[in-house]
Coordinates of C-alpha atoms in Angstrom, one line a residue:
M263 CA 3.0 -16.8 10.7
F264 CA 4.3 -17.6 7.2
N265 CA 0.8 -18.1 5.9
I266 CA -0.4 -14.8 7.3
I267 CA 2.5 -12.9 5.8
R268 CA 2.0 -14.7 2.5
Q269 CA -1.7 -13.9 2.4
E270 CA -1.0 -10.3 3.1
Q271 CA 1.6 -10.2 0.3
R272 CA -1.0 -11.7 -2.2
E273 CA -3.5 -9.0 -1.2
I274 CA -1.0 -6.2 -1.6
E275 CA 0.1 -7.6 -5.0
D276 CA -3.5 -7.8 -6.1
E277 CA -4.1 -4.2 -5.1
L278 CA -0.9 -3.2 -6.9
E279 CA -2.0 -4.9 -10.1
K280 CA -5.4 -3.2 -10.0
E281 CA -3.8 0.2 -9.4
E282 CA -1.4 -0.3 -12.3
H283 CA -4.2 -1.0 -14.7
R284 CA -6.3 2.0 -13.7
P285 CA -6.7 4.6 -16.4
A286 CA -4.9 7.2 -14.1
P287 CA -2.9 5.2 -11.5
D288 CA -2.0 7.1 -8.3
I289 CA 1.8 7.2 -8.4
G290 CA 2.1 7.7 -4.6
R291 CA -0.1 4.7 -4.0
L292 CA 1.9 2.6 -6.5
A293 CA 5.1 3.4 -4.7
A294 CA 3.6 2.6 -1.3
L295 CA 2.2 -0.7 -2.5
R296 CA 5.5 -1.7 -4.1
Q297 CA 7.3 -0.9 -0.9
Q298 CA 4.9 -3.0 1.2
A299 CA 5.3 -5.9 -1.3
T300 CA 9.0 -5.6 -1.0
N301 CA 8.9 -5.5 2.8
L302 CA 6.7 -8.6 2.9
R303 CA 9.0 -10.5 0.5
R304 CA 11.9 -9.7 2.8
E305 CA 10.0 -11.0 5.8
L306 CA 9.2 -14.2 4.0
E307 CA 12.9 -14.8 3.3
H308 CA 13.3 -15.5 7.0
F309 CA 11.2 -18.6 6.8
P310 CA 12.6 -21.9 5.5
E311 CA 11.2 -23.2 2.2
S312 CA 8.0 -25.2 2.7

């Protein structure tokens, strides 16, 4: 489960970085991606360090 959540977090962070570097980033999309990344980080906190 940890690996699935971690992979999803990486994908969201990649999308977030791409959106941030667009000439005209979509502010709503940035906010949603940031929220998703935060939620995934919180989920990962429930797992012991590997």
